CSV table of C-alpha atoms in Angstrom, one decimal:
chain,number,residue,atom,x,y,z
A,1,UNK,CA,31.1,-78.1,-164.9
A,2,UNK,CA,34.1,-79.8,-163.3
A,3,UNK,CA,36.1,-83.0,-164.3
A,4,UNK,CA,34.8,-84.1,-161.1
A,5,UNK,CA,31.4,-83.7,-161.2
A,6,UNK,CA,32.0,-84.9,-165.1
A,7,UNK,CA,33.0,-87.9,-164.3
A,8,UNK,CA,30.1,-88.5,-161.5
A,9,UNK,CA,27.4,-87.5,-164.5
A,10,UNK,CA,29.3,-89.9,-166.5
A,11,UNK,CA,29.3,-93.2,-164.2
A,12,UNK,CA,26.0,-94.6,-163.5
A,13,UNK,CA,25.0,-98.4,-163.2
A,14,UNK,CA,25.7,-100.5,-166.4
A,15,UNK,CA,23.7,-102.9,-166.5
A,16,UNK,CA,25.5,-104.1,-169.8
A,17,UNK,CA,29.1,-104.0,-171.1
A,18,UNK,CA,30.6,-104.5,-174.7
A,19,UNK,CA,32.4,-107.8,-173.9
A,20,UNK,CA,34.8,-107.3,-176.8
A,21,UNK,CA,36.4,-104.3,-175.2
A,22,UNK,CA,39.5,-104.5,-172.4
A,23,UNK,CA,40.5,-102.0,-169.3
A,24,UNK,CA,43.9,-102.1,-170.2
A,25,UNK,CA,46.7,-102.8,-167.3
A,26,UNK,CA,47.3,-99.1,-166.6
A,27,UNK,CA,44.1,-98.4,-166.8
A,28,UNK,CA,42.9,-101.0,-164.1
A,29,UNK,CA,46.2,-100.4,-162.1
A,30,UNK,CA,44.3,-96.4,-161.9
A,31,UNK,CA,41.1,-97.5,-160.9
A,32,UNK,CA,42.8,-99.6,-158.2
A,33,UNK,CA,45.0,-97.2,-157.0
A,34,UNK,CA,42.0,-94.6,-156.4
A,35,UNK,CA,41.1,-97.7,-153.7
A,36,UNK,CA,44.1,-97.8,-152.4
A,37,UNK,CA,44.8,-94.5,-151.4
A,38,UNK,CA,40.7,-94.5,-150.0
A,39,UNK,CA,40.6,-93.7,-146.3
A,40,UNK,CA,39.7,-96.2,-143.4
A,41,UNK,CA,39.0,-95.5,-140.0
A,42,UNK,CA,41.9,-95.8,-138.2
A,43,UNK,CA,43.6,-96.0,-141.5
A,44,UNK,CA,43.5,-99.6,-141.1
A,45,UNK,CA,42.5,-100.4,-145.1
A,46,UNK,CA,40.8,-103.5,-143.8
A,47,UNK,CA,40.3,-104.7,-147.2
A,48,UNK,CA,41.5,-106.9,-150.1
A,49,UNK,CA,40.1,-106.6,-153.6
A,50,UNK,CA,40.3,-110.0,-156.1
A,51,UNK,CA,40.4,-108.5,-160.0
A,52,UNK,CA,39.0,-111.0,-162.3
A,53,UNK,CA,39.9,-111.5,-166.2
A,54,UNK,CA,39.6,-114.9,-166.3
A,55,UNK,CA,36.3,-115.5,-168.7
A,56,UNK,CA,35.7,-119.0,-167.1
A,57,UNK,CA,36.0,-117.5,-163.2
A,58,UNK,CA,33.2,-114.9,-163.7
A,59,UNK,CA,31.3,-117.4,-166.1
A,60,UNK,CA,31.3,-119.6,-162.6
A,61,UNK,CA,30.6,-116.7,-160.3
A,62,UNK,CA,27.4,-115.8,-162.6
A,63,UNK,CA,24.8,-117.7,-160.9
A,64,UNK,CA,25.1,-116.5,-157.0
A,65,UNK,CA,24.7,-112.7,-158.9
A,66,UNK,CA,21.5,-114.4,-160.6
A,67,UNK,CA,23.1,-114.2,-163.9
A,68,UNK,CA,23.2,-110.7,-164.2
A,69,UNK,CA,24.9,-109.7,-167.8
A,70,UNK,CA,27.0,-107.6,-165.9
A,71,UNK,CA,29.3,-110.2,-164.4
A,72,UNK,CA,30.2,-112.2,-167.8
A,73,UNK,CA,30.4,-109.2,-170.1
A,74,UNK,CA,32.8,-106.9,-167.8
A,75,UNK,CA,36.3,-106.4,-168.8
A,76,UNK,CA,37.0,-106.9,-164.8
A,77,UNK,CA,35.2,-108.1,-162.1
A,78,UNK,CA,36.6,-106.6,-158.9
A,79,UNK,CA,35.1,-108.6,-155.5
A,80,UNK,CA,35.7,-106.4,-152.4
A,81,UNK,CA,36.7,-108.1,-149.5
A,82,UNK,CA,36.7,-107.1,-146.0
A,83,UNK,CA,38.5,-108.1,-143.0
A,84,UNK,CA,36.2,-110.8,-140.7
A,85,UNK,CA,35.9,-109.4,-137.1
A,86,UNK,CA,38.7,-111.9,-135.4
A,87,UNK,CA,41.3,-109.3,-137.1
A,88,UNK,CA,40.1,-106.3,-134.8
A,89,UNK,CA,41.0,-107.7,-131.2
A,90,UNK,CA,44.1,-106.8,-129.0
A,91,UNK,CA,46.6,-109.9,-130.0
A,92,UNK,CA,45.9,-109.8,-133.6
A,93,UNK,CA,48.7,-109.5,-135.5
A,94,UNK,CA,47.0,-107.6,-138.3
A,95,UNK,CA,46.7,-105.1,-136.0
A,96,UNK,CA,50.4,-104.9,-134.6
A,97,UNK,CA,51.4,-104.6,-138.4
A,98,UNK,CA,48.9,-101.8,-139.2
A,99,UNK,CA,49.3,-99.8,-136.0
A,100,UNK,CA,53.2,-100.4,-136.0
A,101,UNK,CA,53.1,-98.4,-139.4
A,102,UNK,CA,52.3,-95.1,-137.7
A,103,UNK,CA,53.6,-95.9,-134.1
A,104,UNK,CA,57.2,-97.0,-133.9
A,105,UNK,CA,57.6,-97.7,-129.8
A,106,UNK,CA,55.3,-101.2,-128.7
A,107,UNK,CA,53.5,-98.7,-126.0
A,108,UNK,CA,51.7,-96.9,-128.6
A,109,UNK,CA,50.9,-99.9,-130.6
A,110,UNK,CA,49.4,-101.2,-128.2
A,111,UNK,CA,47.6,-98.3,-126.7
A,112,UNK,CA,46.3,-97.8,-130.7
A,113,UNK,CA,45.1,-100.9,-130.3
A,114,UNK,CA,43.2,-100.6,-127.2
A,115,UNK,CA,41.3,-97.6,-128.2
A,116,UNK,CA,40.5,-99.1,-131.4
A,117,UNK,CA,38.6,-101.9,-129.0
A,118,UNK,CA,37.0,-99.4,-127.3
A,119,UNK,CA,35.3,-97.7,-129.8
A,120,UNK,CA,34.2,-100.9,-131.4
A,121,UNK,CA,33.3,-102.0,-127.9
A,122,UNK,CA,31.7,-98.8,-126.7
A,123,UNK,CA,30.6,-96.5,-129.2
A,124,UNK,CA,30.2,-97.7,-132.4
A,125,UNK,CA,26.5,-98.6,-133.5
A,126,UNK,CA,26.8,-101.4,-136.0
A,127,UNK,CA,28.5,-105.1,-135.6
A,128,UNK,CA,32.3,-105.2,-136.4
A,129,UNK,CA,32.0,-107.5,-139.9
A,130,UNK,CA,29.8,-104.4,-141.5
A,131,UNK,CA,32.0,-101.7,-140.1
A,132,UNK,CA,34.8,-103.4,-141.6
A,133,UNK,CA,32.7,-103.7,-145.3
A,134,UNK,CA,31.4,-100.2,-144.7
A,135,UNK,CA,35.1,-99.0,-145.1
A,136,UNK,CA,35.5,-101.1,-148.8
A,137,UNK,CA,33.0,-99.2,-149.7
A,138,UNK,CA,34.4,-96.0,-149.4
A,139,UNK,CA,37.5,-97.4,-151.9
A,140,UNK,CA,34.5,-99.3,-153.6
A,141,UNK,CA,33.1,-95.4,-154.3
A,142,UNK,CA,36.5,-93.9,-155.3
A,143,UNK,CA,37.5,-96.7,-157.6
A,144,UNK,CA,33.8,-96.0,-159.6
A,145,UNK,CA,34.3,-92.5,-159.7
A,146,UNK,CA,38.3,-92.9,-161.0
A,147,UNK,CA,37.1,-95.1,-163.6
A,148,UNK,CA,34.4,-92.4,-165.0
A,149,UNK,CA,37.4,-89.8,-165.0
A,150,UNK,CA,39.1,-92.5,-167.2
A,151,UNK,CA,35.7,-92.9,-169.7
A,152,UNK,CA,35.6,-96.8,-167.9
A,153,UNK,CA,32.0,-97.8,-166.8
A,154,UNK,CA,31.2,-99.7,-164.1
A,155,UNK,CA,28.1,-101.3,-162.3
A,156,UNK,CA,28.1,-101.8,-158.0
A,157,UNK,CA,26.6,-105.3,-157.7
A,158,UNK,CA,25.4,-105.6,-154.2
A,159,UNK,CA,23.1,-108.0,-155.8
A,160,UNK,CA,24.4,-111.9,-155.2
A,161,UNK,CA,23.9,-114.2,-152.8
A,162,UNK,CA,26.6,-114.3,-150.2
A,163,UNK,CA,26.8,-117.7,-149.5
A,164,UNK,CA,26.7,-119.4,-152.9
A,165,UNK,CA,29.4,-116.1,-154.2
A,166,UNK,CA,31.7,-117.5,-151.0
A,167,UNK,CA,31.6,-121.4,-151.9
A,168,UNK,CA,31.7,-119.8,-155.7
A,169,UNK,CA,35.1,-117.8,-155.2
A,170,UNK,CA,36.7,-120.8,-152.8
A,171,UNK,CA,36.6,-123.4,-155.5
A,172,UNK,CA,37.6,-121.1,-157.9
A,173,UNK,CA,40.1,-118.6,-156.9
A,174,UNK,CA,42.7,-120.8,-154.1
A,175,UNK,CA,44.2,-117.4,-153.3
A,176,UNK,CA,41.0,-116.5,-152.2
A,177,UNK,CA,41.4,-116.3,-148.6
A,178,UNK,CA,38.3,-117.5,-146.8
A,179,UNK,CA,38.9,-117.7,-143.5
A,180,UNK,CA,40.0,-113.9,-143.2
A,181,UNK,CA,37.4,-112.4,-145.2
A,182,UNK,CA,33.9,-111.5,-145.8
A,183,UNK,CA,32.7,-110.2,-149.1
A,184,UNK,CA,31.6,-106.5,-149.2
A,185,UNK,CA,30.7,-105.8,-152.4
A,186,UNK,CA,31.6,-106.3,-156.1
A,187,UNK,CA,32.2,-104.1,-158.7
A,188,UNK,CA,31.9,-105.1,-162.6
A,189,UNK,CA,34.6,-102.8,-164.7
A,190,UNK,CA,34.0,-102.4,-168.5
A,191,UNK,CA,33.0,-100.2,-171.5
A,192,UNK,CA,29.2,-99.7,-172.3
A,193,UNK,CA,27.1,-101.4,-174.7
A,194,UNK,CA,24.8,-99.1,-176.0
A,195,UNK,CA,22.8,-96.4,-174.7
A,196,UNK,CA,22.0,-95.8,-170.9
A,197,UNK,CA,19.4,-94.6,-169.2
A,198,UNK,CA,19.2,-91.2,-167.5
A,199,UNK,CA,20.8,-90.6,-164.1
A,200,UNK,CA,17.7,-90.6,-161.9
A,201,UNK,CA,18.3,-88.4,-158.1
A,202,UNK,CA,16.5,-86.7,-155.5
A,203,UNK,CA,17.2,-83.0,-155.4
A,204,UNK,CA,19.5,-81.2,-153.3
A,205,UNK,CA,16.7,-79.8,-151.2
A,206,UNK,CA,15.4,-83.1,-150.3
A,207,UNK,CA,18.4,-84.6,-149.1
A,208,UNK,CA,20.5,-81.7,-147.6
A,209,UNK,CA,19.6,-79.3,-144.5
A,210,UNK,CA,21.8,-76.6,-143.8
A,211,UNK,CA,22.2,-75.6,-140.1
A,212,UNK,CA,23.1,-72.2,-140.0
B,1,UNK,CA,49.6,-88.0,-162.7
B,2,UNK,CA,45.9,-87.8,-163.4
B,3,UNK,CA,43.9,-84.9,-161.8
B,4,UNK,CA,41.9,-87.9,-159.9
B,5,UNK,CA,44.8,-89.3,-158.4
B,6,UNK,CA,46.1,-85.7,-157.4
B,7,UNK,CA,42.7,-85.7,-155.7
B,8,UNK,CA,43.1,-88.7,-153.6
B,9,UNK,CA,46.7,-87.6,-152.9
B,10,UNK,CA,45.5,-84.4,-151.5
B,11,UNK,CA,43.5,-85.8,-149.5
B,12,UNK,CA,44.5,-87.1,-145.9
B,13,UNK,CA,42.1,-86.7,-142.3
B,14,UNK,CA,42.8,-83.7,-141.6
B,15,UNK,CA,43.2,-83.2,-137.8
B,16,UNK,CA,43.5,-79.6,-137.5
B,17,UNK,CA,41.8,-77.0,-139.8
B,18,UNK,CA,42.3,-73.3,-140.0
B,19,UNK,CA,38.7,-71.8,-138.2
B,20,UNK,CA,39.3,-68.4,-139.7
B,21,UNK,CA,39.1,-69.8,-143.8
B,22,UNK,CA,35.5,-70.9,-144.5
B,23,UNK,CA,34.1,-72.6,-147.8
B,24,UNK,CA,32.3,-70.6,-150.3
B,25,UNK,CA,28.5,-71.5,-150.7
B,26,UNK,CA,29.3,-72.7,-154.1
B,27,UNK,CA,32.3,-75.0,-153.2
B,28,UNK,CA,30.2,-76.9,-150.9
B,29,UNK,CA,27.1,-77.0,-153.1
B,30,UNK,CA,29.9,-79.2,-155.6
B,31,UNK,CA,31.0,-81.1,-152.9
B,32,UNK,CA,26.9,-82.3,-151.6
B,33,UNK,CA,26.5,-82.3,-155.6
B,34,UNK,CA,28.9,-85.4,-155.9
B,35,UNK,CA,26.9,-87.2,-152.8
B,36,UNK,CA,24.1,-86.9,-154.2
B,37,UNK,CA,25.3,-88.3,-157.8
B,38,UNK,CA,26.5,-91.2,-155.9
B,39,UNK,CA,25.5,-94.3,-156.8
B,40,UNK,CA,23.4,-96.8,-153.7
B,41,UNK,CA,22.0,-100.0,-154.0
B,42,UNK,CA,18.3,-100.3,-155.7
B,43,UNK,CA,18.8,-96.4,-156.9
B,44,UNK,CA,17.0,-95.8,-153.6
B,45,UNK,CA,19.5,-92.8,-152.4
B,46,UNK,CA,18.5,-93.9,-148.6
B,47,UNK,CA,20.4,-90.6,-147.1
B,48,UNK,CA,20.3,-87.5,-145.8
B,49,UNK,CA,22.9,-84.8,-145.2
B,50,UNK,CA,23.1,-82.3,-142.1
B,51,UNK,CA,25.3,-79.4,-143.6
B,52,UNK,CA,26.7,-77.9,-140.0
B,53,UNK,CA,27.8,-74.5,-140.4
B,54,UNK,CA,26.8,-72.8,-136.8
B,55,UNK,CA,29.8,-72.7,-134.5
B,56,UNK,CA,27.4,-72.7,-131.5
B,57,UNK,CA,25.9,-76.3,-133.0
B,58,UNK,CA,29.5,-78.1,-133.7
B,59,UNK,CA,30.6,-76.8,-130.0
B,60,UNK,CA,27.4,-78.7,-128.8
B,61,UNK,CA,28.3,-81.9,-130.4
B,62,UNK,CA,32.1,-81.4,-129.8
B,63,UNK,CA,31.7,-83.7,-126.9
B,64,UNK,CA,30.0,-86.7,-128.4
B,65,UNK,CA,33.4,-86.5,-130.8
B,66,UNK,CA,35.6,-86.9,-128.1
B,67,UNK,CA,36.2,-83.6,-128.2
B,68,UNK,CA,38.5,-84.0,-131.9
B,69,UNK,CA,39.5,-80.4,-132.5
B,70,UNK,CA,38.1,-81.3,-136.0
B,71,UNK,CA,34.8,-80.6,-135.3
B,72,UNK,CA,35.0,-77.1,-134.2
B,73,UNK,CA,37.8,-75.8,-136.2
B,74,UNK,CA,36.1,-77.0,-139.8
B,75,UNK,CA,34.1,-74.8,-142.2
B,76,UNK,CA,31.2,-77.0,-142.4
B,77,UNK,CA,30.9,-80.1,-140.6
B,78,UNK,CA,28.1,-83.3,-142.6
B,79,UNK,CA,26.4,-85.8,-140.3
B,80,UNK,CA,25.3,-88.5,-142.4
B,81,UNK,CA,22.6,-90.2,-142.0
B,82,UNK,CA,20.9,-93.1,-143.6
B,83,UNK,CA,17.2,-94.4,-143.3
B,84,UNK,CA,16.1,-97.2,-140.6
B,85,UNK,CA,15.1,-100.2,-141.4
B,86,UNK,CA,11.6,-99.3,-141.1
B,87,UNK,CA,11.4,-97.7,-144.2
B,88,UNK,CA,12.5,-101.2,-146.0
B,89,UNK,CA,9.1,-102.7,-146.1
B,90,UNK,CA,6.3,-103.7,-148.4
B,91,UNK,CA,4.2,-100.9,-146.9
B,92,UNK,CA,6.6,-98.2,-147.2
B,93,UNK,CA,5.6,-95.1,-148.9
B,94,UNK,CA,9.5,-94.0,-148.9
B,95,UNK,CA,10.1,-97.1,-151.1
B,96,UNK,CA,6.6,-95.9,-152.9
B,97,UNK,CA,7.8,-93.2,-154.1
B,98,UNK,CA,11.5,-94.3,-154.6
B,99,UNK,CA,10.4,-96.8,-157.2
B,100,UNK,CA,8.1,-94.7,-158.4
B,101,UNK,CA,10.4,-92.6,-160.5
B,102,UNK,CA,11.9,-95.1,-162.2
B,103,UNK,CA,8.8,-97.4,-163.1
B,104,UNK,CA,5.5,-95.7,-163.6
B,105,UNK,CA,3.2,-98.8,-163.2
B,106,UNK,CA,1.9,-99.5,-159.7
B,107,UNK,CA,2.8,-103.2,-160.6
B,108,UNK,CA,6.3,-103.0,-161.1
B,109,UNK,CA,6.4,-100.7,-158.2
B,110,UNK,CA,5.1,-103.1,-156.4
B,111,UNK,CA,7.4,-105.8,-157.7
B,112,UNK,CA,10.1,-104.0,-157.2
B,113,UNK,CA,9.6,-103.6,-153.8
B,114,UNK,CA,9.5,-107.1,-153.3
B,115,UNK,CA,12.8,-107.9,-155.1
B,116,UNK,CA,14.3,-105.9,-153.0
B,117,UNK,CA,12.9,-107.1,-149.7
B,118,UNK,CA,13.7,-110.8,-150.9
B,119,UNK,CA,17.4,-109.4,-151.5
B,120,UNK,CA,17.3,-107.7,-148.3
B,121,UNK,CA,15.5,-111.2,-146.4
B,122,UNK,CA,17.4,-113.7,-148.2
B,123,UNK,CA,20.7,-113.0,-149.7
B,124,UNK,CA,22.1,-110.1,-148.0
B,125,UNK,CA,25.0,-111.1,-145.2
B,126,UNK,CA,24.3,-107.8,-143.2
B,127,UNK,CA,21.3,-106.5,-141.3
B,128,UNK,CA,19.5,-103.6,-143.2
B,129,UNK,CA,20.4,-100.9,-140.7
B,130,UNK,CA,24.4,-101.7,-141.6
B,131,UNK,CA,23.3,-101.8,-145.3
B,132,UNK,CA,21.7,-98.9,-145.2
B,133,UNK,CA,24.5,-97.2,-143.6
B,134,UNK,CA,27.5,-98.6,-146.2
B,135,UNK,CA,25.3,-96.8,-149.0
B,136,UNK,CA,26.1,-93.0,-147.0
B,137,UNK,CA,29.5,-94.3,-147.1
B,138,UNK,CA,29.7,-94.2,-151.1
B,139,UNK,CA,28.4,-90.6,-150.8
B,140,UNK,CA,30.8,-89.5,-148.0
B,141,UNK,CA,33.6,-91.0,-150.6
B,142,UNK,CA,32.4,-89.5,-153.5
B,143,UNK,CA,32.1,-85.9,-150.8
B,144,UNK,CA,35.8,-86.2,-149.7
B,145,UNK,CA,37.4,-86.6,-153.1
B,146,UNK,CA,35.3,-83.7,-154.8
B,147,UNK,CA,36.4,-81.7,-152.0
B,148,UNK,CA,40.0,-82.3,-152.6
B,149,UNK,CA,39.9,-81.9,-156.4
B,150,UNK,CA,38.8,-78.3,-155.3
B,151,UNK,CA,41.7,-78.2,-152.8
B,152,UNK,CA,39.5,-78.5,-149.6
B,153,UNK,CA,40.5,-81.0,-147.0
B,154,UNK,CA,38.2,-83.2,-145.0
B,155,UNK,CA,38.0,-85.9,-141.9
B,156,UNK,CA,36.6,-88.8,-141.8
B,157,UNK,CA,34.8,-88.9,-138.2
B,158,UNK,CA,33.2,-92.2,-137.5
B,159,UNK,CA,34.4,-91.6,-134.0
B,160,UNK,CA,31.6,-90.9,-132.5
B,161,UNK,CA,29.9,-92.1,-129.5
B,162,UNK,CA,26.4,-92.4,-131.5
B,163,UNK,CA,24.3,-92.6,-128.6
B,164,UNK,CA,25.3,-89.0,-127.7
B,165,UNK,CA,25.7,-87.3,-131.1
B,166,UNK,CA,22.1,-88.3,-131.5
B,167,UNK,CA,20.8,-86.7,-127.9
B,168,UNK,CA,23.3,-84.0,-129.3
B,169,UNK,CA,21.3,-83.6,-132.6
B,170,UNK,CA,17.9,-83.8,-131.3
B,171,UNK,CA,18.8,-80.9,-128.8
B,172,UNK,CA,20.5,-78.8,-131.6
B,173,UNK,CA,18.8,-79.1,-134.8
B,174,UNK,CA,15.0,-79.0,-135.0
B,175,UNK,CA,15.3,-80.6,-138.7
B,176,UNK,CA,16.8,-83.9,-137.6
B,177,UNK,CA,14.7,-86.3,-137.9
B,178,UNK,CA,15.3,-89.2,-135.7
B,179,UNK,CA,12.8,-91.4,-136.1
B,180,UNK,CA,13.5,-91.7,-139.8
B,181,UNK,CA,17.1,-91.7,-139.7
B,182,UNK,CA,20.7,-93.3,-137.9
B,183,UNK,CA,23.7,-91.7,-138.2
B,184,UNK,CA,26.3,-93.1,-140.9
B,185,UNK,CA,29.2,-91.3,-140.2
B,186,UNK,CA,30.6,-87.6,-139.9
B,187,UNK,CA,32.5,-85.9,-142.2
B,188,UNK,CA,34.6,-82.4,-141.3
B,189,UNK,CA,35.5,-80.1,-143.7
B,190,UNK,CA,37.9,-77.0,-143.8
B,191,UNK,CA,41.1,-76.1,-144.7
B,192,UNK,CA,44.7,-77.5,-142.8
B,193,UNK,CA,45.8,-75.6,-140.5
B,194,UNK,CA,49.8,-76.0,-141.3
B,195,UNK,CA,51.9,-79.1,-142.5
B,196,UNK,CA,49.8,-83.0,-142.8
B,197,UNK,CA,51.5,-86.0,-142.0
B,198,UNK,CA,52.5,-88.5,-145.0
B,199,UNK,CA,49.7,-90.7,-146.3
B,200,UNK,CA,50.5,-94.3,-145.2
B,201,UNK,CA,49.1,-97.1,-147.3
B,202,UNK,CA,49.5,-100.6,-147.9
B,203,UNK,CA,50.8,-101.6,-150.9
B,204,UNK,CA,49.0,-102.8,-154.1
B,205,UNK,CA,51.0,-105.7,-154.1
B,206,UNK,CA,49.6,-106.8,-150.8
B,207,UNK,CA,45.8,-105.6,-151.2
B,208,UNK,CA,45.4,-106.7,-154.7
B,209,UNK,CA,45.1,-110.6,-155.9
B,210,UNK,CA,44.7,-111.1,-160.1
B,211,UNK,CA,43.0,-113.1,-161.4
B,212,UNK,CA,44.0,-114.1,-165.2
């Protein structure tokens, strides 16, 4: 079996982490990195990711994930953030930086730009706020999956409520930027306590055709 | 370096791949293997994966690509696609039978069910199709970076016009089921044909806020 699909038999959903433990620095810094390097579309990393230590920040976040152990016990609590849809038009400035890192002349900037618009406009099938979140979670996936290489559990919490986990983060974190994002999804980084339960999956043949 | 980050390194969109080197049966079996490990909200796996292989079937939806020479020149192009909201319901047999494995009393089934409908009714900031969606996204991660921790490149194709690539689908493949299912996103995979350009990323510095 590979390290690979190691590491994915490894991670699964703890629902309950040994609060005594740490991630240490380089460790997090890892799992962080796997999100940074994730791709986007248009390689526009529309994302920002807030790592929490602080005991008394994810003791006040507890209640809009309706106190799941998960949140208090982690070692970190990553939130996912994704860019609201006001970043994706053609004067935003978010976009001049991000499209000015591949394109050097204006022209193409702003022809990047305009094509982005279109497929939003045109072609794409879902609302611009959950395209945006839909990329964190591809970084979301990798960071899971780099943490299981590392023997580092972690538990997806899709689970809170997305109003009370806004007005939570703004009174607690004041770099926690508000107007610019939504939150995608949060991720709770730690060592297991105990035993888990068995990896449960539909099989290959259910969930793949081949077209030959 | 660790073999993970190697991976994500590796890894770029490939716009170009070399049609004469196909994937062995066994590499892409790994590379479905680590989307269907992935984890999804509620453990309810709500995808399915169109393995494309037939050269005649990627010409055919070529066009609804915009005719990226990514679609045609990889070894095995996967649509993924994720359950409609339909099948999100009290009534659902889907959800029946998703629950079902993991609790084996007709009660918790049941209440299961409803958690997850009250999550879905009450708390979630996206509409189920887009949720639905984000959860292919995790397996399309997971897909990409098992393919390039066994030296096979991939793209990343969300553009798509989806109207199209599903008249494309129907017309093409007999097994897609499009009444169950929307398309998530595309993902090409094959080997480079010559050089990549650099990976551009933010920095962590930027994307990443502490909390201590």
């Amino acid at each position: 079996m590979s390290e690979f699909i190691k590491a994915m038999k490894f991670r699964h959903a703890c629902k309950l982490f040994d609060d005594k433990r740490r991630i240490s620095k380089k460790e997090i810094v890892a799992v962080l990195e796997a999100g940074r390097l994730s791709p986007s579309s248009f390689g526009l990393e529309p994302w920002h990711f807030l790592v929490i230590e602080s005991a008394k920040v994810k003791k006040a976040l507890e209640e809009a994930f309706f106190g799941q152990p998960q949140v208090a016990t982690s070692s970190h609590l990553v939130i996912l953030l994704s860019r609201k849809a006001k970043f994706f038009k053609q004067t935003s400035e978010y976009l001049d930086e991000a499209f000015g890192r591949i394109e050097k002349d204006i022209k193409a900037v702003e022809s990047g730009k305009r094509e982005l618009i279109s497929f939003l406009e045109n072609d794409l099938e879902a609302d611009v706020t959950s395209w945006a979140k839909m990329q964190a979670y591809i970084a979301g996936a990798n960071m899971m999956t780099a943490a299981a290489a590392l023997g580092i559990d972690s538990c997806p919490l899709e689970g809170f409520n997305a109003k009370k986990l806004k007005a939570a983060l703004a009174e607690n974190i004041p770099e926690f930027d508000k107007k610019s994002y939504k939150i995608a999804l949060a991720i709770a980084f730690g060592y297991r306590a105990g035993e888990q339960t068995d990896q449960i999956r539909w099989s290959l043949e259910k969930i793949v055709t081949f077209v030959k």
